[in-house]
Short mmCIF file of N, CA, C and O in Angstrom, two decimals:
data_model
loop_
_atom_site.label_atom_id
_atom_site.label_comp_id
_atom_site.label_asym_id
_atom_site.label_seq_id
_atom_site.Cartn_x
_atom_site.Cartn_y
_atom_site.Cartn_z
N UNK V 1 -49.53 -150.67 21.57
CA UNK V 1 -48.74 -151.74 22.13
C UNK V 1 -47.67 -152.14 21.12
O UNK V 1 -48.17 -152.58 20.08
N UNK V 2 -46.56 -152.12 21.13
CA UNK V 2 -45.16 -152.24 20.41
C UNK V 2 -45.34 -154.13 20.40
O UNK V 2 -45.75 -154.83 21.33
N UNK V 3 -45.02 -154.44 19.46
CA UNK V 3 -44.65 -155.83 19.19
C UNK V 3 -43.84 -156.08 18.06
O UNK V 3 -43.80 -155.53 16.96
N UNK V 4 -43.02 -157.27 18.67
CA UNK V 4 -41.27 -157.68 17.52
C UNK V 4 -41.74 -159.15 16.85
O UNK V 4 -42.20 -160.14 17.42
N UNK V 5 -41.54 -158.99 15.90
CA UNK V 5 -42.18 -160.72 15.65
C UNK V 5 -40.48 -160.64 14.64
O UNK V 5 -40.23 -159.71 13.87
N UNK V 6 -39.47 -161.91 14.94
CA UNK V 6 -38.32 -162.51 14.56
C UNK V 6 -38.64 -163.62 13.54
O UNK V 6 -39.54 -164.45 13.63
N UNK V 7 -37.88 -163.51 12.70
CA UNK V 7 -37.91 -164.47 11.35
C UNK V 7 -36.82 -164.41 10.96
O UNK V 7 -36.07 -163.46 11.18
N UNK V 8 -36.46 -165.65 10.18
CA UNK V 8 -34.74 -166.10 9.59
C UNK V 8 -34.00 -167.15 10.24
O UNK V 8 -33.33 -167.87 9.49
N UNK V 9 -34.00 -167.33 11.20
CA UNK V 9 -33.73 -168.40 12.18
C UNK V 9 -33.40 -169.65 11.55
O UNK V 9 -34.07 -170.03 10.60
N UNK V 10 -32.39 -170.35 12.01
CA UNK V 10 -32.74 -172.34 11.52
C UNK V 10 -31.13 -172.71 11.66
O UNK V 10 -30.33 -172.20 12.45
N UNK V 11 -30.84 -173.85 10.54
CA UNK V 11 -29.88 -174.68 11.06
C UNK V 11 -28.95 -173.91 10.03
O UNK V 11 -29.40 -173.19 9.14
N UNK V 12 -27.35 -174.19 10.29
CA UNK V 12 -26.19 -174.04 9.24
C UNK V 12 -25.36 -174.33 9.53
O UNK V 12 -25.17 -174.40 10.74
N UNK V 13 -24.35 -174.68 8.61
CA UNK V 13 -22.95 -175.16 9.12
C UNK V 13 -22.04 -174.27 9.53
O UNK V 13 -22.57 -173.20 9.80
N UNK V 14 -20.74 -174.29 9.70
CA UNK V 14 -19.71 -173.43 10.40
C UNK V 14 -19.35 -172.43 9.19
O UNK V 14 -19.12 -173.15 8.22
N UNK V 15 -19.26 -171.45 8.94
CA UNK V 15 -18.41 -170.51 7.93
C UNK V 15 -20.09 -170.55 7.15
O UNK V 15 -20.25 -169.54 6.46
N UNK V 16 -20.92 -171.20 7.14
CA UNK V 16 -22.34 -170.87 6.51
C UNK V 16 -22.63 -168.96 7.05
O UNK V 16 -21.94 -168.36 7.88
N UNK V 17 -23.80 -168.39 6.28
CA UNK V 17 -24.40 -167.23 6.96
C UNK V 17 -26.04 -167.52 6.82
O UNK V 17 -26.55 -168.31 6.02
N UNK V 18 -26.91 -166.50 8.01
CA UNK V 18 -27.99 -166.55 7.82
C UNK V 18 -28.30 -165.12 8.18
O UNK V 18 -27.43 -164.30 8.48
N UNK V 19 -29.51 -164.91 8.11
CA UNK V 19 -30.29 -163.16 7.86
C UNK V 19 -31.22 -163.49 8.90
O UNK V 19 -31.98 -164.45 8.75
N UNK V 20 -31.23 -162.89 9.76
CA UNK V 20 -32.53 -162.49 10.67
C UNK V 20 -33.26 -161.26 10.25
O UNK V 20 -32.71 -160.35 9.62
N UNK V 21 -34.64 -161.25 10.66
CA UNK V 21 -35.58 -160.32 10.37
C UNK V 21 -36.09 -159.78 11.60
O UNK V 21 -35.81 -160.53 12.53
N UNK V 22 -36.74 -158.75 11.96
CA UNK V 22 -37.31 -158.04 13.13
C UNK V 22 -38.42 -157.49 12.81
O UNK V 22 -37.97 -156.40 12.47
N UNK V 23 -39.63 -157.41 12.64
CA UNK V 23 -41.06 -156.01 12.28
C UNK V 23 -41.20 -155.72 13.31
O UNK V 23 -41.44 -156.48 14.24
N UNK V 24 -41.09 -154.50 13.34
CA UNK V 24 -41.80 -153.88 14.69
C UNK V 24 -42.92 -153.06 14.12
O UNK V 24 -43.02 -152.26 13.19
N UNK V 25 -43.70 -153.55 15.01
CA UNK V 25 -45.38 -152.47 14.92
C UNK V 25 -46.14 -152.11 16.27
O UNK V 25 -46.15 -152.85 17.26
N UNK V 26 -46.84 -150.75 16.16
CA UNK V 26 -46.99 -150.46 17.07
C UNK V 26 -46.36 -148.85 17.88
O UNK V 26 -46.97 -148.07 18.61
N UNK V 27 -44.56 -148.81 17.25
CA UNK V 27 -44.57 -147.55 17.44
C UNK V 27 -43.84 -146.50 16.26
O UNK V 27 -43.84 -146.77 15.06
N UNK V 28 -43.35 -145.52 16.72
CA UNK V 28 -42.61 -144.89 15.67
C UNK V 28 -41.54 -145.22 14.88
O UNK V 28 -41.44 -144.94 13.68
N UNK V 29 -40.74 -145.82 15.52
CA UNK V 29 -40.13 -147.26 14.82
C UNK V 29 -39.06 -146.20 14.70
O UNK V 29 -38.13 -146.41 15.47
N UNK V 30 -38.88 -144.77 13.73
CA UNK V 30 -37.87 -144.43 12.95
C UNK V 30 -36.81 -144.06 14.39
O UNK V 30 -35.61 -144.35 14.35
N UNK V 31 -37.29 -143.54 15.35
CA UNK V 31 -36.95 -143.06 17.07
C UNK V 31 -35.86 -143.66 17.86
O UNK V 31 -34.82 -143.31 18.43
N UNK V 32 -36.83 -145.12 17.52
CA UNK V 32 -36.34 -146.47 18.51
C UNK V 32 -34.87 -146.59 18.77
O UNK V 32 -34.21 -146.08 17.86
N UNK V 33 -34.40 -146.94 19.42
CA UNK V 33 -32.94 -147.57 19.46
C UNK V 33 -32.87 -148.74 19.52
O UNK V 33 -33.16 -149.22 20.61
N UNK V 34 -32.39 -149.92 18.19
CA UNK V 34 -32.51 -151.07 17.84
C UNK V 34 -31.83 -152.14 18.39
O UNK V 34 -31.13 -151.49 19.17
N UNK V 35 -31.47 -153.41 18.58
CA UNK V 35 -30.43 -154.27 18.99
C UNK V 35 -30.84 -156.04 18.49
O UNK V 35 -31.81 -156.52 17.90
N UNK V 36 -29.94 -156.48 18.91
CA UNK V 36 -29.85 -157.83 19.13
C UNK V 36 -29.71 -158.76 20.03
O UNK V 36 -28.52 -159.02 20.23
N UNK V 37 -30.31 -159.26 20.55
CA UNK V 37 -29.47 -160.00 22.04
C UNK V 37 -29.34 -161.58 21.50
O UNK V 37 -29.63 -161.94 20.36
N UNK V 38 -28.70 -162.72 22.87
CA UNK V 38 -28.66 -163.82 22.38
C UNK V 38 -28.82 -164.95 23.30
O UNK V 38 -27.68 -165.20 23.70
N UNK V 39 -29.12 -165.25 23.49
CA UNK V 39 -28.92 -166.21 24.96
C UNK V 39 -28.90 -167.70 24.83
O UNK V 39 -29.96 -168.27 24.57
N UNK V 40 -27.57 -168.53 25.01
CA UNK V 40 -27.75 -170.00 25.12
C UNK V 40 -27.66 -170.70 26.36
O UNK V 40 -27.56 -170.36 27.54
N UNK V 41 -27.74 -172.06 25.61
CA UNK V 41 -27.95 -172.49 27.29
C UNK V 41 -27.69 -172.41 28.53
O UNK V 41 -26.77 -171.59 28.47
N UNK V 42 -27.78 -172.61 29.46
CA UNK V 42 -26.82 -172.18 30.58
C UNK V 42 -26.14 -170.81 30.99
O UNK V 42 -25.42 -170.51 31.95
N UNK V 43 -26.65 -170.05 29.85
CA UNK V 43 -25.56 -168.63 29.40
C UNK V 43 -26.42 -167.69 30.14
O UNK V 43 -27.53 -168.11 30.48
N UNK V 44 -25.99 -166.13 30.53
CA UNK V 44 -26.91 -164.74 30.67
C UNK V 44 -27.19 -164.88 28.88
O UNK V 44 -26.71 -165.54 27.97
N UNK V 45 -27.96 -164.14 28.98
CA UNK V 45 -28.53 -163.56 27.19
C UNK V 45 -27.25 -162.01 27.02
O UNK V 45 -27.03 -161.06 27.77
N UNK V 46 -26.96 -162.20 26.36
CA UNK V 46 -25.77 -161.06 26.09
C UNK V 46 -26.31 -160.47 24.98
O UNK V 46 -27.19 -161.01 24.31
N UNK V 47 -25.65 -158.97 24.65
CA UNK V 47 -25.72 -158.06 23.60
C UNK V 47 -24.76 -158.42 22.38
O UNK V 47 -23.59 -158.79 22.37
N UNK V 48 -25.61 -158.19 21.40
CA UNK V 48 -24.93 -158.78 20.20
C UNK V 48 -24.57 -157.67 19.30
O UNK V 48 -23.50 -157.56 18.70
N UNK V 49 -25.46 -156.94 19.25
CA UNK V 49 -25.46 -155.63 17.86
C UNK V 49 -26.43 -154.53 18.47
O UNK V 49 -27.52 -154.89 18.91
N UNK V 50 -26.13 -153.43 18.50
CA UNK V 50 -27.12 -152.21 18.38
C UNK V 50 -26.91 -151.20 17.08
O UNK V 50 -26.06 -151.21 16.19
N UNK V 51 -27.90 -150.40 17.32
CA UNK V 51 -28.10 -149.44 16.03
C UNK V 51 -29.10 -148.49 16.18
O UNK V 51 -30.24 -148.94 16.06
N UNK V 52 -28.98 -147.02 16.47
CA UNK V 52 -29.79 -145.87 16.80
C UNK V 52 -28.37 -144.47 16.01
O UNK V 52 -27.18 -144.43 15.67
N UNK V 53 -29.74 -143.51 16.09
CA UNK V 53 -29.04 -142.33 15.09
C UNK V 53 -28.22 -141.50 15.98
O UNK V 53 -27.73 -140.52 15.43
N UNK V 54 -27.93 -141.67 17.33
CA UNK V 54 -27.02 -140.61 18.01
C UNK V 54 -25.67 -142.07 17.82
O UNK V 54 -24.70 -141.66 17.19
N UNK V 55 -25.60 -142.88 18.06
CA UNK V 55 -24.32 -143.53 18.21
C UNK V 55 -23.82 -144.48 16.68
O UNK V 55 -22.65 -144.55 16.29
N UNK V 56 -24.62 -144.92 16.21
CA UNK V 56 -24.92 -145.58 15.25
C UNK V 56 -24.85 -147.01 15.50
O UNK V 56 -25.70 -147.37 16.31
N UNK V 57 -24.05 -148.00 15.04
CA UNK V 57 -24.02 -149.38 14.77
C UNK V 57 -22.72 -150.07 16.00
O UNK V 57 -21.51 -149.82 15.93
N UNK V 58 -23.18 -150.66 16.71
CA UNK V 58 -21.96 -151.29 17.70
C UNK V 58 -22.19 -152.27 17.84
O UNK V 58 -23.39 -152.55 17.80
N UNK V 59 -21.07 -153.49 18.09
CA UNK V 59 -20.85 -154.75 17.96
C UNK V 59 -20.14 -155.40 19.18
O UNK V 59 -19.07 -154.93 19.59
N UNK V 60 -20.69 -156.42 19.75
CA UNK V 60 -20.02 -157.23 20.82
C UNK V 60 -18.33 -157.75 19.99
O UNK V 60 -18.11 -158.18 18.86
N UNK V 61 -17.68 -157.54 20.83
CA UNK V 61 -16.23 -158.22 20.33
C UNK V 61 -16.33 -159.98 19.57
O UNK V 61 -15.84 -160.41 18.52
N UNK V 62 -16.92 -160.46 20.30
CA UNK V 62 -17.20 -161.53 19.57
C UNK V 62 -17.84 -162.21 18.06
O UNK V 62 -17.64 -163.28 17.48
N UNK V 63 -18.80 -160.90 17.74
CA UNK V 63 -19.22 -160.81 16.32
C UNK V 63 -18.46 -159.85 15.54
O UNK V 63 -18.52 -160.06 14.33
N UNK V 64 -17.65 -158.69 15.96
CA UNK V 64 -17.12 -157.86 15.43
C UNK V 64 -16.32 -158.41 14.00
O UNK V 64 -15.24 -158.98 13.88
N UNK V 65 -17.35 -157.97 12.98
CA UNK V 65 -16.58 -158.09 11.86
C UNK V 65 -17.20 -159.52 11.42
O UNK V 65 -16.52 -159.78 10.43
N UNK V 66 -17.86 -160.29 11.54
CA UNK V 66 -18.87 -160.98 10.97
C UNK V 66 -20.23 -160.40 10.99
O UNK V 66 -20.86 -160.63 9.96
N UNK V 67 -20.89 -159.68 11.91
CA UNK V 67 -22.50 -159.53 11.84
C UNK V 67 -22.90 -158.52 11.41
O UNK V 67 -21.70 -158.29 11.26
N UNK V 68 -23.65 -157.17 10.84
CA UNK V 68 -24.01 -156.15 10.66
C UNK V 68 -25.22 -156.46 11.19
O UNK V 68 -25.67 -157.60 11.34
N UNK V 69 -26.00 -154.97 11.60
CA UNK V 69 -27.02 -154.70 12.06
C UNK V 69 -27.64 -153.88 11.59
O UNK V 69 -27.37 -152.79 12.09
N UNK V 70 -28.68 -153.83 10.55
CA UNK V 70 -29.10 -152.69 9.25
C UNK V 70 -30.52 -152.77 9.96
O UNK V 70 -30.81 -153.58 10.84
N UNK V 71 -31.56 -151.53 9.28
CA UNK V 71 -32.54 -150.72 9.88
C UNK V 71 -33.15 -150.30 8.75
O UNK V 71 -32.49 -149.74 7.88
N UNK V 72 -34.49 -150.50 8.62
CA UNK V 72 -35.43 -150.35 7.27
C UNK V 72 -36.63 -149.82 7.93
O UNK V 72 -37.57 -150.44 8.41
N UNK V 73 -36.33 -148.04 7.82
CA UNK V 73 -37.65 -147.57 8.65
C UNK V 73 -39.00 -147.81 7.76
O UNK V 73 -40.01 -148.22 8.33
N UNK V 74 -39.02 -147.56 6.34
CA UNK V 74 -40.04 -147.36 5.59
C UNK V 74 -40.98 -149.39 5.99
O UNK V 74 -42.06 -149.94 6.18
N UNK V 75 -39.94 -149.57 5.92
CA UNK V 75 -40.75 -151.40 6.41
C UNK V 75 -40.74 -151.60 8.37
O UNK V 75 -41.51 -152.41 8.88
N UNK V 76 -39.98 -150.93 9.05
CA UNK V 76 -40.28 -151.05 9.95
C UNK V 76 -39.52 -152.16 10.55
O UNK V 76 -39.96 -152.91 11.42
N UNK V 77 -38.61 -152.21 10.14
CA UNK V 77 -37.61 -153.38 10.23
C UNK V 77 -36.49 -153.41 10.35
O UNK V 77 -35.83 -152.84 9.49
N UNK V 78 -35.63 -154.28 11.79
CA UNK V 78 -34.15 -154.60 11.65
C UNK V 78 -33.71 -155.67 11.07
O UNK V 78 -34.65 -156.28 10.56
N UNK V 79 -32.98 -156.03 10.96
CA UNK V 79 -32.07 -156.96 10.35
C UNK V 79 -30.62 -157.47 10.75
O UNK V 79 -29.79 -156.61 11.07
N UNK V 80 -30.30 -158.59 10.77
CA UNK V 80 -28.81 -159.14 11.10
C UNK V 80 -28.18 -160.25 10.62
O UNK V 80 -28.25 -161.46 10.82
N UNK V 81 -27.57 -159.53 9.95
CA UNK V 81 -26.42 -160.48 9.09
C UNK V 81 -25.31 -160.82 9.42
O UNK V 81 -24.20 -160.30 9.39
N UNK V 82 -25.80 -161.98 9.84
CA UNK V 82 -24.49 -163.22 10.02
C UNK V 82 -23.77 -163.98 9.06
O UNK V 82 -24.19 -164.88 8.34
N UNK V 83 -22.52 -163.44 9.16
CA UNK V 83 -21.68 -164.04 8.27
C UNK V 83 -20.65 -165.03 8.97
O UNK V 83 -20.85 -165.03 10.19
N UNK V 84 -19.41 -166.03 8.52
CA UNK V 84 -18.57 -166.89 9.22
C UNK V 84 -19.45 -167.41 10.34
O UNK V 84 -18.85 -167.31 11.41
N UNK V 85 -20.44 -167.84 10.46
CA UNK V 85 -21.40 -168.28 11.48
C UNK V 85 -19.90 -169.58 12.63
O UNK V 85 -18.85 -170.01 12.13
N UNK V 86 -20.24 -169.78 13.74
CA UNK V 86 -19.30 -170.92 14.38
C UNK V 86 -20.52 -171.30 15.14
O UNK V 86 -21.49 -170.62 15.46
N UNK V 87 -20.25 -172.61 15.36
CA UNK V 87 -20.59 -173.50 17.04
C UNK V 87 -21.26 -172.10 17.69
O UNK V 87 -22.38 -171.63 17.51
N UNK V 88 -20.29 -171.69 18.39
CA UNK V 88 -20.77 -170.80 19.63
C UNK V 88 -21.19 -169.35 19.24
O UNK V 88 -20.66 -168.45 19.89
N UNK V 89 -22.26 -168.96 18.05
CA UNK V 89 -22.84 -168.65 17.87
C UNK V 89 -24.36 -169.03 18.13
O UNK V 89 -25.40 -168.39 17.96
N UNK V 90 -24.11 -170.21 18.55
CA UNK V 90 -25.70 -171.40 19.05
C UNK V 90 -26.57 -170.75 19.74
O UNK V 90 -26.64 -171.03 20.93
N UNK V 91 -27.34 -169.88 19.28
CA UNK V 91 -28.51 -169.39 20.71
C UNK V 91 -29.74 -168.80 20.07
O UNK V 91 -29.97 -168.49 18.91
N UNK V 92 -30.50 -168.74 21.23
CA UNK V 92 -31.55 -167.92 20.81
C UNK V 92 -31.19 -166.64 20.50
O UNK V 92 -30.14 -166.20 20.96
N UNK V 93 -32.30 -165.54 19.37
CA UNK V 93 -32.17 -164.29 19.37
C UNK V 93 -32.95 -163.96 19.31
O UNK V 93 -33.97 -164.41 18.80
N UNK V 94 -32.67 -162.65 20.01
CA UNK V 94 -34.02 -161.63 20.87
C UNK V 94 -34.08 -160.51 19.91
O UNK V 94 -32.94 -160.04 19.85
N UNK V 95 -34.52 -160.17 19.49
CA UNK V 95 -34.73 -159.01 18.67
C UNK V 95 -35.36 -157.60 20.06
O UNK V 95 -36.20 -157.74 20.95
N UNK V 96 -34.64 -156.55 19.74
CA UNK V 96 -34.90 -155.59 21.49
C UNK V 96 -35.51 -153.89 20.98
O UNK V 96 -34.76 -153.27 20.23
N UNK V 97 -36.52 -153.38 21.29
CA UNK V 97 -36.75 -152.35 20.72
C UNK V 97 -36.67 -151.19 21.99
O UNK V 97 -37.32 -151.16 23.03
N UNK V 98 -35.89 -150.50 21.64
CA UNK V 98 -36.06 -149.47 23.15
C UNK V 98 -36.98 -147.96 22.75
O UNK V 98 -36.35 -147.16 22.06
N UNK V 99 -38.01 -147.67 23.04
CA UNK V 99 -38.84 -146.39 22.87
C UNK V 99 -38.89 -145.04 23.39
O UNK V 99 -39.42 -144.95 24.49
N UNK V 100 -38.44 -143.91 22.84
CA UNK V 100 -38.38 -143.19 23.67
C UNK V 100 -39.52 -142.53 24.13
O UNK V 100 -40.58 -142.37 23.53
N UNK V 101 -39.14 -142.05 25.51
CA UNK V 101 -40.46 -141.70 26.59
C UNK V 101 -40.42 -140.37 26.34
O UNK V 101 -41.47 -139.80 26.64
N UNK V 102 -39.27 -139.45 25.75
CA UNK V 102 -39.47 -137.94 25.36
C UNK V 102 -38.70 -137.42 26.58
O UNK V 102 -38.15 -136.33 26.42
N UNK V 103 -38.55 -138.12 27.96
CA UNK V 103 -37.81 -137.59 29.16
C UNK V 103 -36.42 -138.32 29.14
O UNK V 103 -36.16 -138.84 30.23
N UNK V 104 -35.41 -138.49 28.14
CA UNK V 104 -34.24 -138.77 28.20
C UNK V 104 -34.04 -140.62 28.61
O UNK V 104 -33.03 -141.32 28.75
N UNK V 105 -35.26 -140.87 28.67
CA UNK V 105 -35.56 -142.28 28.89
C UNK V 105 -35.93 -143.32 28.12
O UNK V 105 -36.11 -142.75 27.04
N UNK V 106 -36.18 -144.53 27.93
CA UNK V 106 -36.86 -145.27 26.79
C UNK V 106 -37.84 -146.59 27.64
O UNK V 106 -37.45 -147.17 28.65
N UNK V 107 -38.93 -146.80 27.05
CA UNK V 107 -39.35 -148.54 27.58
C UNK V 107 -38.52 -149.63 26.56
O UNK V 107 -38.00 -149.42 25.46
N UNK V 108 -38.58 -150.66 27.22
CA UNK V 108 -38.32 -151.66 26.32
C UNK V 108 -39.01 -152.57 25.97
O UNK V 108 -39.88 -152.88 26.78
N UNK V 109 -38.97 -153.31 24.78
CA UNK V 109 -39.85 -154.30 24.34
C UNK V 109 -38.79 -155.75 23.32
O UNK V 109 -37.97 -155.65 22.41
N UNK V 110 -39.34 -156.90 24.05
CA UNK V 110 -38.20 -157.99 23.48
C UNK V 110 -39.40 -158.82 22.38
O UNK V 110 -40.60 -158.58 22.46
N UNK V 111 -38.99 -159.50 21.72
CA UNK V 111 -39.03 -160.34 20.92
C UNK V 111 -39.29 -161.84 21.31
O UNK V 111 -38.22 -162.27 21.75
N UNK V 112 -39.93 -162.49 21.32
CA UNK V 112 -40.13 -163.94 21.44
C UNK V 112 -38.79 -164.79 21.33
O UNK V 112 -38.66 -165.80 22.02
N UNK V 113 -38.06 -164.48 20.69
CA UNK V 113 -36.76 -165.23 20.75
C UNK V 113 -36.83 -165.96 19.11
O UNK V 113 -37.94 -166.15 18.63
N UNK V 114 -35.89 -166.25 18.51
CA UNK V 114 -35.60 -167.16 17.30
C UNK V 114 -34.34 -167.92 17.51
O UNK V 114 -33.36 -167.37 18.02
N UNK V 115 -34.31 -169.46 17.03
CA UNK V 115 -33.01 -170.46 17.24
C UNK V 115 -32.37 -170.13 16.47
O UNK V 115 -33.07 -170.20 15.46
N UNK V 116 -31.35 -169.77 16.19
CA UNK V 116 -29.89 -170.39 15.37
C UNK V 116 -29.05 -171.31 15.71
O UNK V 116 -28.17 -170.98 16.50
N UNK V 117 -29.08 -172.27 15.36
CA UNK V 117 -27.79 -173.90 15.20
C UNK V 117 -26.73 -173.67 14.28
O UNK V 117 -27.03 -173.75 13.09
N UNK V 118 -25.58 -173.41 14.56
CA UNK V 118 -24.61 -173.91 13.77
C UNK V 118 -23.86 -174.90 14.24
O UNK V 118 -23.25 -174.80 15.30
N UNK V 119 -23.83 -176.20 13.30
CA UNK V 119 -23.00 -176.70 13.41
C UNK V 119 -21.39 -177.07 12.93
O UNK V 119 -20.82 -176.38 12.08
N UNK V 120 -20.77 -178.17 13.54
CA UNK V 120 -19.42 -178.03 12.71
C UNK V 120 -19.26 -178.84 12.12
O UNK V 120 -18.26 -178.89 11.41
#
């Protein structure tokens, strides 16, 4: 059974940065195709960052060039670094693990969610 447990989360000001954490346990981890999602209030949950070895690292226009999305197979772990943090960065984050099924397919598995607040 694949499980994401999220850490790093909390409050900061505008132009502040913070580090999110991801462990995944449970599967092969090195395979996976990694991401970020985000969802605030009132909002759909949108894509923030991905990261897998056929495409590599891609970024929603909106973080482009503040966030990276790094991958630590030996720990089993993603990561996301937020830098120039704003206001409307405000949401939960989903940490997203996609598995492959070996038939060109993957399951997915989400994360409990973690807050980030920035304020101004």
């Amino acid at each position: 059974q694949v499980q994401l447990v999220e850490s790093g989360g909390g409050f900061v000001q505008a132009g502040g940065s913070l580090t999110l954490s991801c462990i995944v346990s449970g599967s092969i981890f090195s395979q996976d195709a990694l991401a970020w999602y985000r969802q605030a209030p009132g909002e759909k949950r949108e894509l923030v960052a991905t990261i897998n070895d056929v495409f590599g690292t891609r970024y929603a226009d909106s973080v482009q060039g503040r966030f990276t999305i790094s991958r630590d197979n030996t720990k089993s772990m993603v990561n996301l670094q937020m830098n120039g943090l704003k206001p409307e960065d405000t949401a939960v984050y989903y940490c997203h693990d996609a598995v492959p099924d070996g038939f060109g397919s993957a399951y997915e598995f989400w994360g409990q969610g973690i807050q980030v607040t920035v304020s101004s």
